[in-house]
């Protein structure tokens, strides 16, 4: 139920058409101390991911003798939103998002190669503008590749939603808040598997099918940006650090 | 943080290696004893914050961001605004950092940074919150978050430089009838003093500024001195071992010199 018109003359509030993504910048190899890292700027989202591992599993009782275990921590900075200063540390929302992102990568990491170990995915949201989990998954996939961790497939995140009765790609913050429906997904590149699927709001079966098609189409574009970031990583000898601008 | 057996062994090993070089007047990365690694300051990197800065000293990267909100003043200081510094050692910044609530090291870093800024007063008032009284029962509160993103040594000076740079980048949202209008601004946060932290480590009898992670591991003593542009010491913190009066005073002289050099990066 929208109060404000989100689509006027075929244009969305930020001027995009229904199939347009926000501008995306992906950089990898941005941190010195982490085993792998990536920075993704996606519209107004700014997210850093650092990877450690495979390394000794702590606490030891969590270790699995047959495979590595993937751990994921998604967290939002208290200054990440335009409104009030938030609380630091995890909350119910961030714990759920950490879990669903972890499950994406449990499907991809070739885990039987590293028994008794853990792989940590640390996700820090420095600035949020709707679609942080899609941005986080896109960044984490690149960071894992940077860490040299074998994966069966590459993955990216993308949210598709319904605003003013129309199915559109990549919801911004206001579209997310005032739109009718929001479907964040993670799509693997080679096998076209849906590794994350959540939904909020109402859709008919036909609309839902169109939603998935839009995500599959967009994932090709995002994958290309991820691949280019990884290629670019090997053009430089040293880590120059972050460029948050 | 309690020292692990590995930390103790590494201290001895690193100290041995570094001392062999220091005797010959050399540091492991070829710097002079009083030389900083390359410094870079980028302001205004977080749009959702009122002010922000990303600072790199060598391979260490720290982000500081400020947020301003309306708050109720403390009952014993009804006319005073609130200034709060918090520091997070993000687990992606080092293989040795763990997730969880702030530990004693990150609390110490936040407090040392806070003291450096807070002790630079204007007529008895904390310089940050001097104009933060709005009306009876309403003041502004400035939260400064220090985010350690990459820890390759000397977090203290990097954090201090990030903090002061973020504050100098801060715009104060317009206050109207008890709430803030976040798209409009009443002005920039004005600072009179620019305190700069200079950190030394002592390895054997040698003093080194801007210690790398390895030098910190090998250090017997660590000393941080905050200086202002008008030749005042703003705050000091010594950790671990012992120092003589002459050593401390010599460090103060170097801190003033270095403070002036580094202050160029924030203007």
PDB file of C-alpha atoms in Angstrom, chain A:
ATOM      1  CA  UNK A   1       0.000   0.000   0.000  1.00  0.00           C
ATOM      2  CA  UNK A   2       1.896   3.034  -1.136  1.00  0.00           C
ATOM      3  CA  UNK A   3       1.184   6.486   0.099  1.00  0.00           C
ATOM      4  CA  UNK A   4       3.720   8.168  -2.143  1.00  0.00           C
ATOM      5  CA  UNK A   5       3.905   7.608  -5.916  1.00  0.00           C
ATOM      6  CA  UNK A   6       7.054   5.578  -6.560  1.00  0.00           C
ATOM      7  CA  UNK A   7       6.772   5.491 -10.360  1.00  0.00           C
ATOM      8  CA  UNK A   8       5.936   8.615 -12.376  1.00  0.00           C
ATOM      9  CA  UNK A   9       5.875   8.511 -16.212  1.00  0.00           C
ATOM     10  CA  UNK A  10       7.738   5.184 -16.210  1.00  0.00           C
ATOM     11  CA  UNK A  11      10.577   6.608 -14.091  1.00  0.00           C
ATOM     12  CA  UNK A  12      11.362   5.645 -10.501  1.00  0.00           C
ATOM     13  CA  UNK A  13      12.124   8.236  -7.803  1.00  0.00           C
ATOM     14  CA  UNK A  14      15.855   8.133  -8.562  1.00  0.00           C
ATOM     15  CA  UNK A  15      15.222   8.323 -12.316  1.00  0.00           C
ATOM     16  CA  UNK A  16      15.776   4.634 -13.056  1.00  0.00           C
ATOM     17  CA  UNK A  17      13.632   2.481 -15.343  1.00  0.00           C
ATOM     18  CA  UNK A  18      12.170  -0.835 -14.070  1.00  0.00           C
ATOM     19  CA  UNK A  19      15.162  -2.925 -15.237  1.00  0.00           C
ATOM     20  CA  UNK A  20      17.966  -0.594 -14.171  1.00  0.00           C
ATOM     21  CA  UNK A  21      20.431  -1.372 -11.395  1.00  0.00           C
ATOM     22  CA  UNK A  22      21.860   1.364  -9.205  1.00  0.00           C
ATOM     23  CA  UNK A  23      25.553   2.145  -9.934  1.00  0.00           C
ATOM     24  CA  UNK A  24      27.790  -0.653  -8.588  1.00  0.00           C
ATOM     25  CA  UNK A  25      31.494  -0.447  -7.775  1.00  0.00           C
ATOM     26  CA  UNK A  26      33.358  -3.606  -6.714  1.00  0.00           C
ATOM     27  CA  UNK A  27      36.950  -3.647  -5.466  1.00  0.00           C
ATOM     28  CA  UNK A  28      38.839  -6.567  -4.018  1.00  0.00           C
ATOM     29  CA  UNK A  29      42.100  -6.833  -2.102  1.00  0.00           C
ATOM     30  CA  UNK A  30      41.357  -3.734   0.003  1.00  0.00           C
ATOM     31  CA  UNK A  31      42.530  -4.962   3.421  1.00  0.00           C
ATOM     32  CA  UNK A  32      46.059  -5.991   4.362  1.00  0.00           C
ATOM     33  CA  UNK A  33      45.476  -8.197   7.396  1.00  0.00           C
ATOM     34  CA  UNK A  34      42.510 -10.259   6.163  1.00  0.00           C
ATOM     35  CA  UNK A  35      43.121 -13.345   3.998  1.00  0.00           C
ATOM     36  CA  UNK A  36      40.668 -12.001   1.443  1.00  0.00           C
ATOM     37  CA  UNK A  37      38.625  -8.813   1.210  1.00  0.00           C
ATOM     38  CA  UNK A  38      36.214  -6.824  -0.914  1.00  0.00           C
ATOM     39  CA  UNK A  39      34.513  -3.445  -0.875  1.00  0.00           C
ATOM     40  CA  UNK A  40      31.231  -2.941  -2.682  1.00  0.00           C
ATOM     41  CA  UNK A  41      29.449   0.333  -3.217  1.00  0.00           C
ATOM     42  CA  UNK A  42      25.964  -0.283  -4.569  1.00  0.00           C
ATOM     43  CA  UNK A  43      23.884   2.869  -4.815  1.00  0.00           C
ATOM     44  CA  UNK A  44      24.123   4.301  -1.304  1.00  0.00           C
ATOM     45  CA  UNK A  45      25.268   1.013   0.255  1.00  0.00           C
ATOM     46  CA  UNK A  46      28.892   0.791   1.359  1.00  0.00           C
ATOM     47  CA  UNK A  47      29.976  -2.635   2.576  1.00  0.00           C
ATOM     48  CA  UNK A  48      33.340  -4.173   3.445  1.00  0.00           C
ATOM     49  CA  UNK A  49      33.898  -7.920   3.700  1.00  0.00           C
ATOM     50  CA  UNK A  50      36.948  -9.596   5.233  1.00  0.00           C
ATOM     51  CA  UNK A  51      37.650 -13.332   5.094  1.00  0.00           C
ATOM     52  CA  UNK A  52      39.820 -15.385   7.450  1.00  0.00           C
ATOM     53  CA  UNK A  53      40.557 -19.050   6.952  1.00  0.00           C
ATOM     54  CA  UNK A  54      40.509 -21.879   6.586  1.00  0.00           C
ATOM     55  CA  UNK A  55      41.963 -21.639  10.113  1.00  0.00           C
ATOM     56  CA  UNK A  56      41.754 -23.544  13.374  1.00  0.00           C
ATOM     57  CA  UNK A  57      38.172 -23.898  14.527  1.00  0.00           C
ATOM     58  CA  UNK A  58      37.490 -22.166  17.819  1.00  0.00           C
ATOM     59  CA  UNK A  59      35.742 -23.313  19.998  1.00  0.00           C
ATOM     60  CA  UNK A  60      37.099 -26.765  19.198  1.00  0.00           C
ATOM     61  CA  UNK A  61      33.839 -28.622  19.861  1.00  0.00           C
ATOM     62  CA  UNK A  62      32.316 -26.919  16.819  1.00  0.00           C
ATOM     63  CA  UNK A  63      34.885 -28.478  14.477  1.00  0.00           C
ATOM     64  CA  UNK A  64      33.692 -31.062  11.978  1.00  0.00           C
ATOM     65  CA  UNK A  65      36.072 -33.983  11.160  1.00  0.00           C
ATOM     66  CA  UNK A  66      34.728 -34.178   7.591  1.00  0.00           C
ATOM     67  CA  UNK A  67      34.557 -30.568   6.487  1.00  0.00           C
ATOM     68  CA  UNK A  68      35.256 -26.926   7.208  1.00  0.00           C
ATOM     69  CA  UNK A  69      32.527 -24.891   8.829  1.00  0.00           C
ATOM     70  CA  UNK A  70      31.504 -21.505   7.497  1.00  0.00           C
ATOM     71  CA  UNK A  71      30.770 -18.716   9.973  1.00  0.00           C
ATOM     72  CA  UNK A  72      29.238 -15.406   8.987  1.00  0.00           C
ATOM     73  CA  UNK A  73      28.807 -12.158  10.868  1.00  0.00           C
ATOM     74  CA  UNK A  74      26.780  -9.391   9.192  1.00  0.00           C
ATOM     75  CA  UNK A  75      26.637  -6.201  11.183  1.00  0.00           C
ATOM     76  CA  UNK A  76      25.469  -2.645  10.600  1.00  0.00           C
ATOM     77  CA  UNK A  77      27.506   0.328  11.831  1.00  0.00           C
ATOM     78  CA  UNK A  78      25.679   2.670  14.238  1.00  0.00           C
ATOM     79  CA  UNK A  79      26.284   5.499  11.746  1.00  0.00           C
ATOM     80  CA  UNK A  80      25.062   3.545   8.695  1.00  0.00           C
ATOM     81  CA  UNK A  81      21.624   5.119   8.514  1.00  0.00           C
ATOM     82  CA  UNK A  82      20.568   8.708   7.898  1.00  0.00           C
ATOM     83  CA  UNK A  83      18.431   8.668  11.065  1.00  0.00           C
ATOM     84  CA  UNK A  84      19.444   8.273  14.713  1.00  0.00           C
ATOM     85  CA  UNK A  85      22.732   6.821  15.938  1.00  0.00           C
ATOM     86  CA  UNK A  86      22.106   3.060  16.264  1.00  0.00           C
ATOM     87  CA  UNK A  87      23.352   0.565  18.807  1.00  0.00           C
ATOM     88  CA  UNK A  88      26.572  -1.271  18.088  1.00  0.00           C
ATOM     89  CA  UNK A  89      26.656  -5.048  18.044  1.00  0.00           C
ATOM     90  CA  UNK A  90      24.311  -7.702  16.720  1.00  0.00           C
ATOM     91  CA  UNK A  91      20.509  -7.548  16.928  1.00  0.00           C
ATOM     92  CA  UNK A  92      17.715  -9.905  15.834  1.00  0.00           C
ATOM     93  CA  UNK A  93      17.761  -8.610  12.277  1.00  0.00           C
ATOM     94  CA  UNK A  94      21.523  -8.897  11.821  1.00  0.00           C
ATOM     95  CA  UNK A  95      21.573 -12.391  13.339  1.00  0.00           C
ATOM     96  CA  UNK A  96      18.973 -13.617  10.854  1.00  0.00           C
ATOM     97  CA  UNK A  97      20.773 -12.023   7.913  1.00  0.00           C
ATOM     98  CA  UNK A  98      24.088 -13.539   9.062  1.00  0.00           C
ATOM     99  CA  UNK A  99      22.416 -16.963   9.075  1.00  0.00           C
ATOM    100  CA  UNK A 100      20.865 -16.775   5.601  1.00  0.00           C
ATOM    101  CA  UNK A 101      24.099 -15.439   4.094  1.00  0.00           C
ATOM    102  CA  UNK A 102      26.082 -18.231   5.755  1.00  0.00           C
ATOM    103  CA  UNK A 103      23.724 -20.775   4.194  1.00  0.00           C
ATOM    104  CA  UNK A 104      24.390 -19.314   0.726  1.00  0.00           C
ATOM    105  CA  UNK A 105      28.112 -19.990   1.085  1.00  0.00           C
ATOM    106  CA  UNK A 106      27.731 -23.377   2.761  1.00  0.00           C
ATOM    107  CA  UNK A 107      26.322 -24.456  -0.614  1.00  0.00           C
ATOM    108  CA  UNK A 108      29.344 -23.163  -2.522  1.00  0.00           C
ATOM    109  CA  UNK A 109      32.539 -23.660  -0.535  1.00  0.00           C
ATOM    110  CA  UNK A 110      34.250 -26.992  -1.276  1.00  0.00           C
ATOM    111  CA  UNK A 111      34.120 -27.756   2.411  1.00  0.00           C
ATOM    112  CA  UNK A 112      35.435 -31.336   2.454  1.00  0.00           C
ATOM    113  CA  UNK A 113      38.910 -30.043   1.550  1.00  0.00           C
ATOM    114  CA  UNK A 114      39.529 -28.539   5.001  1.00  0.00           C
ATOM    115  CA  UNK A 115      38.278 -30.746   7.845  1.00  0.00           C
ATOM    116  CA  UNK A 116      38.473 -29.422  11.442  1.00  0.00           C
ATOM    117  CA  UNK A 117      38.742 -25.789  10.306  1.00  0.00           C
ATOM    118  CA  UNK A 118      36.552 -22.712  10.067  1.00  0.00           C
ATOM    119  CA  UNK A 119      36.156 -19.981   7.473  1.00  0.00           C
ATOM    120  CA  UNK A 120      35.000 -16.597   8.790  1.00  0.00           C
ATOM    121  CA  UNK A 121      33.053 -14.166   6.661  1.00  0.00           C
ATOM    122  CA  UNK A 122      32.978 -10.759   8.367  1.00  0.00           C
ATOM    123  CA  UNK A 123      30.566  -8.273   6.798  1.00  0.00           C
ATOM    124  CA  UNK A 124      30.511  -4.646   7.917  1.00  0.00           C
ATOM    125  CA  UNK A 125      27.793  -2.354   6.597  1.00  0.00           C
ATOM    126  CA  UNK A 126      29.228   1.165   6.777  1.00  0.00           C
ATOM    127  CA  UNK A 127      26.349   2.835   4.951  1.00  0.00           C
ATOM    128  CA  UNK A 128      22.902   1.421   4.183  1.00  0.00           C
ATOM    129  CA  UNK A 129      20.370   2.396   1.525  1.00  0.00           C
ATOM    130  CA  UNK A 130      18.202  -0.687   0.974  1.00  0.00           C
ATOM    131  CA  UNK A 131      19.451  -4.015  -0.370  1.00  0.00           C
ATOM    132  CA  UNK A 132      22.319  -4.511   2.063  1.00  0.00           C
ATOM    133  CA  UNK A 133      22.071  -8.318   2.067  1.00  0.00           C
ATOM    134  CA  UNK A 134      22.301  -8.460  -1.743  1.00  0.00           C
ATOM    135  CA  UNK A 135      25.289  -6.129  -1.616  1.00  0.00           C
ATOM    136  CA  UNK A 136      26.844  -8.184   1.200  1.00  0.00           C
ATOM    137  CA  UNK A 137      26.509 -11.480  -0.696  1.00  0.00           C
ATOM    138  CA  UNK A 138      27.962  -9.928  -3.854  1.00  0.00           C
ATOM    139  CA  UNK A 139      30.922  -8.619  -1.835  1.00  0.00           C
ATOM    140  CA  UNK A 140      31.443 -11.808   0.184  1.00  0.00           C
ATOM    141  CA  UNK A 141      31.636 -13.958  -2.962  1.00  0.00           C
ATOM    142  CA  UNK A 142      34.410 -11.755  -4.354  1.00  0.00           C
ATOM    143  CA  UNK A 143      36.235 -11.677  -1.002  1.00  0.00           C
ATOM    144  CA  UNK A 144      36.163 -15.488  -0.771  1.00  0.00           C
ATOM    145  CA  UNK A 145      37.616 -15.687  -4.266  1.00  0.00           C
ATOM    146  CA  UNK A 146      40.303 -13.183  -3.203  1.00  0.00           C
ATOM    147  CA  UNK A 147      41.104 -15.422  -0.220  1.00  0.00           C
ATOM    148  CA  UNK A 148      41.653 -18.297  -2.656  1.00  0.00           C
ATOM    149  CA  UNK A 149      38.939 -20.474  -1.153  1.00  0.00           C
ATOM    150  CA  UNK A 150      37.727 -23.129  -3.631  1.00  0.00           C
ATOM    151  CA  UNK A 151      34.052 -22.685  -4.541  1.00  0.00           C
ATOM    152  CA  UNK A 152      31.790 -24.726  -6.798  1.00  0.00           C
ATOM    153  CA  UNK A 153      30.227 -21.657  -8.301  1.00  0.00           C
ATOM    154  CA  UNK A 154      30.173 -17.865  -8.087  1.00  0.00           C
ATOM    155  CA  UNK A 155      27.173 -16.070  -6.605  1.00  0.00           C
ATOM    156  CA  UNK A 156      25.684 -12.604  -6.450  1.00  0.00           C
ATOM    157  CA  UNK A 157      22.797 -11.052  -4.576  1.00  0.00           C
ATOM    158  CA  UNK A 158      19.926  -9.060  -6.057  1.00  0.00           C
ATOM    159  CA  UNK A 159      16.566  -7.837  -4.767  1.00  0.00           C
ATOM    160  CA  UNK A 160      13.501  -7.559  -6.978  1.00  0.00           C
ATOM    161  CA  UNK A 161      10.261  -6.014  -5.781  1.00  0.00           C
ATOM    162  CA  UNK A 162       6.867  -4.637  -6.637  1.00  0.00           C
ATOM    163  CA  UNK A 163       6.191  -0.924  -6.449  1.00  0.00           C
ATOM    164  CA  UNK A 164       3.066   0.855  -7.693  1.00  0.00           C
ATOM    165  CA  UNK A 165       1.887  -2.476  -9.138  1.00  0.00           C
ATOM    166  CA  UNK A 166       5.002  -2.997 -11.249  1.00  0.00           C
ATOM    167  CA  UNK A 167       7.827  -5.540 -10.837  1.00  0.00           C
ATOM    168  CA  UNK A 168      11.138  -3.654 -10.685  1.00  0.00           C
ATOM    169  CA  UNK A 169      14.775  -4.520 -10.185  1.00  0.00           C
ATOM    170  CA  UNK A 170      16.995  -3.521  -7.257  1.00  0.00           C
ATOM    171  CA  UNK A 171      14.817  -1.637  -4.772  1.00  0.00           C
ATOM    172  CA  UNK A 172      16.197   1.530  -3.205  1.00  0.00           C
ATOM    173  CA  UNK A 173      15.527   2.491   0.405  1.00  0.00           C
ATOM    174  CA  UNK A 174      12.223   4.306  -0.138  1.00  0.00           C
ATOM    175  CA  UNK A 175      11.000   1.676  -2.598  1.00  0.00           C
ATOM    176  CA  UNK A 176      11.759  -0.949   0.005  1.00  0.00           C
ATOM    177  CA  UNK A 177       9.947   0.990   2.752  1.00  0.00           C
ATOM    178  CA  UNK A 178       6.864   2.006   0.782  1.00  0.00           C
ATOM    179  CA  UNK A 179       6.661  -0.653  -1.959  1.00  0.00           C
ATOM    180  CA  UNK A 180       4.276  -3.614  -2.009  1.00  0.00           C
ATOM    181  CA  UNK A 181       6.756  -6.446  -2.026  1.00  0.00           C
ATOM    182  CA  UNK A 182      10.469  -7.185  -1.709  1.00  0.00           C
ATOM    183  CA  UNK A 183      12.226 -10.401  -2.769  1.00  0.00           C
ATOM    184  CA  UNK A 184      15.950 -10.592  -2.018  1.00  0.00           C
ATOM    185  CA  UNK A 185      17.704 -13.468  -3.810  1.00  0.00           C
ATOM    186  CA  UNK A 186      21.140 -14.923  -4.381  1.00  0.00           C
ATOM    187  CA  UNK A 187      21.749 -16.554  -7.766  1.00  0.00           C
ATOM    188  CA  UNK A 188      24.706 -18.766  -8.639  1.00  0.00           C
ATOM    189  CA  UNK A 189      26.343 -18.042 -11.966  1.00  0.00           C
ATOM    190  CA  UNK A 190      26.980 -21.402 -13.649  1.00  0.00           C
ATOM    191  CA  UNK A 191      24.103 -23.464 -12.331  1.00  0.00           C
ATOM    192  CA  UNK A 192      21.553 -20.657 -11.974  1.00  0.00           C
ATOM    193  CA  UNK A 193      20.557 -21.950  -8.565  1.00  0.00           C
ATOM    194  CA  UNK A 194      18.609 -19.817  -6.126  1.00  0.00           C
ATOM    195  CA  UNK A 195      20.676 -19.909  -2.944  1.00  0.00           C
ATOM    196  CA  UNK A 196      18.889 -17.222  -0.990  1.00  0.00           C
ATOM    197  CA  UNK A 197      15.219 -16.553  -1.261  1.00  0.00           C
ATOM    198  CA  UNK A 198      13.202 -14.404   1.087  1.00  0.00           C
ATOM    199  CA  UNK A 199      10.043 -12.474   0.538  1.00  0.00           C
ATOM    200  CA  UNK A 200       8.118  -9.726   2.174  1.00  0.00           C
ATOM    201  CA  UNK A 201       4.706  -8.484   0.959  1.00  0.00           C
ATOM    202  CA  UNK A 202       2.209  -9.922  -1.512  1.00  0.00           C
ATOM    203  CA  UNK A 203       2.621 -11.264  -5.076  1.00  0.00           C
ATOM    204  CA  UNK A 204       0.611 -13.480  -7.427  1.00  0.00           C
ATOM    205  CA  UNK A 205       2.271 -16.608  -8.840  1.00  0.00           C
ATOM    206  CA  UNK A 206       2.719 -14.870 -12.230  1.00  0.00           C
ATOM    207  CA  UNK A 207       4.318 -11.851 -10.603  1.00  0.00           C
ATOM    208  CA  UNK A 208       6.581 -14.104  -8.544  1.00  0.00           C
ATOM    209  CA  UNK A 209       7.706 -15.943 -11.669  1.00  0.00           C
ATOM    210  CA  UNK A 210       8.482 -12.612 -13.371  1.00  0.00           C
ATOM    211  CA  UNK A 211      10.407 -11.586 -10.235  1.00  0.00           C
ATOM    212  CA  UNK A 212      12.708 -14.589 -10.516  1.00  0.00           C
ATOM    213  CA  UNK A 213      13.246 -13.964 -14.246  1.00  0.00           C
ATOM    214  CA  UNK A 214      14.299 -10.371 -13.551  1.00  0.00           C
ATOM    215  CA  UNK A 215      16.761 -11.571 -10.903  1.00  0.00           C
ATOM    216  CA  UNK A 216      18.258 -14.197 -13.256  1.00  0.00           C
ATOM    217  CA  UNK A 217      18.707 -11.567 -15.928  1.00  0.00           C
ATOM    218  CA  UNK A 218      20.328  -9.036 -13.576  1.00  0.00           C
ATOM    219  CA  UNK A 219      22.651 -11.643 -12.054  1.00  0.00           C
ATOM    220  CA  UNK A 220      24.482 -11.862 -15.404  1.00  0.00           C
ATOM    221  CA  UNK A 221      25.279  -8.160 -15.261  1.00  0.00           C
ATOM    222  CA  UNK A 222      26.403  -8.279 -11.634  1.00  0.00           C
ATOM    223  CA  UNK A 223      28.538 -11.352 -12.254  1.00  0.00           C
ATOM    224  CA  UNK A 224      30.424  -9.515 -14.963  1.00  0.00           C
ATOM    225  CA  UNK A 225      31.295  -6.728 -12.513  1.00  0.00           C
ATOM    226  CA  UNK A 226      32.470  -9.318  -9.958  1.00  0.00           C
ATOM    227  CA  UNK A 227      34.648 -11.080 -12.542  1.00  0.00           C
ATOM    228  CA  UNK A 228      36.203  -7.770 -13.630  1.00  0.00           C
ATOM    229  CA  UNK A 229      37.010  -6.870 -10.015  1.00  0.00           C
ATOM    230  CA  UNK A 230      38.849 -10.162  -9.527  1.00  0.00           C
ATOM    231  CA  UNK A 231      40.799  -9.730 -12.780  1.00  0.00           C
ATOM    232  CA  UNK A 232      41.754  -6.191 -11.755  1.00  0.00           C
ATOM    233  CA  UNK A 233      43.009  -7.482  -8.403  1.00  0.00           C
ATOM    234  CA  UNK A 234      45.908  -9.206 -10.159  1.00  0.00           C
ATOM    235  CA  UNK A 235      46.967  -6.110 -12.054  1.00  0.00           C
ATOM    236  CA  UNK A 236      48.356  -4.535  -8.903  1.00  0.00           C
ATOM    237  CA  UNK A 237      51.265  -5.738  -6.838  1.00  0.00           C
ATOM    238  CA  UNK A 238      50.420  -4.145  -3.517  1.00  0.00           C
ATOM    239  CA  UNK A 239      47.242  -3.495  -1.612  1.00  0.00           C
ATOM    240  CA  UNK A 240      46.477   0.216  -1.872  1.00  0.00           C
ATOM    241  CA  UNK A 241      43.712   0.095   0.712  1.00  0.00           C
ATOM    242  CA  UNK A 242      40.162   1.336   0.718  1.00  0.00           C
ATOM    243  CA  UNK A 243      38.636   4.066  -1.389  1.00  0.00           C
ATOM    244  CA  UNK A 244      35.305   4.761   0.297  1.00  0.00           C
ATOM    245  CA  UNK A 245      34.392   7.762  -1.865  1.00  0.00           C
TER     246      UNK A 245
END
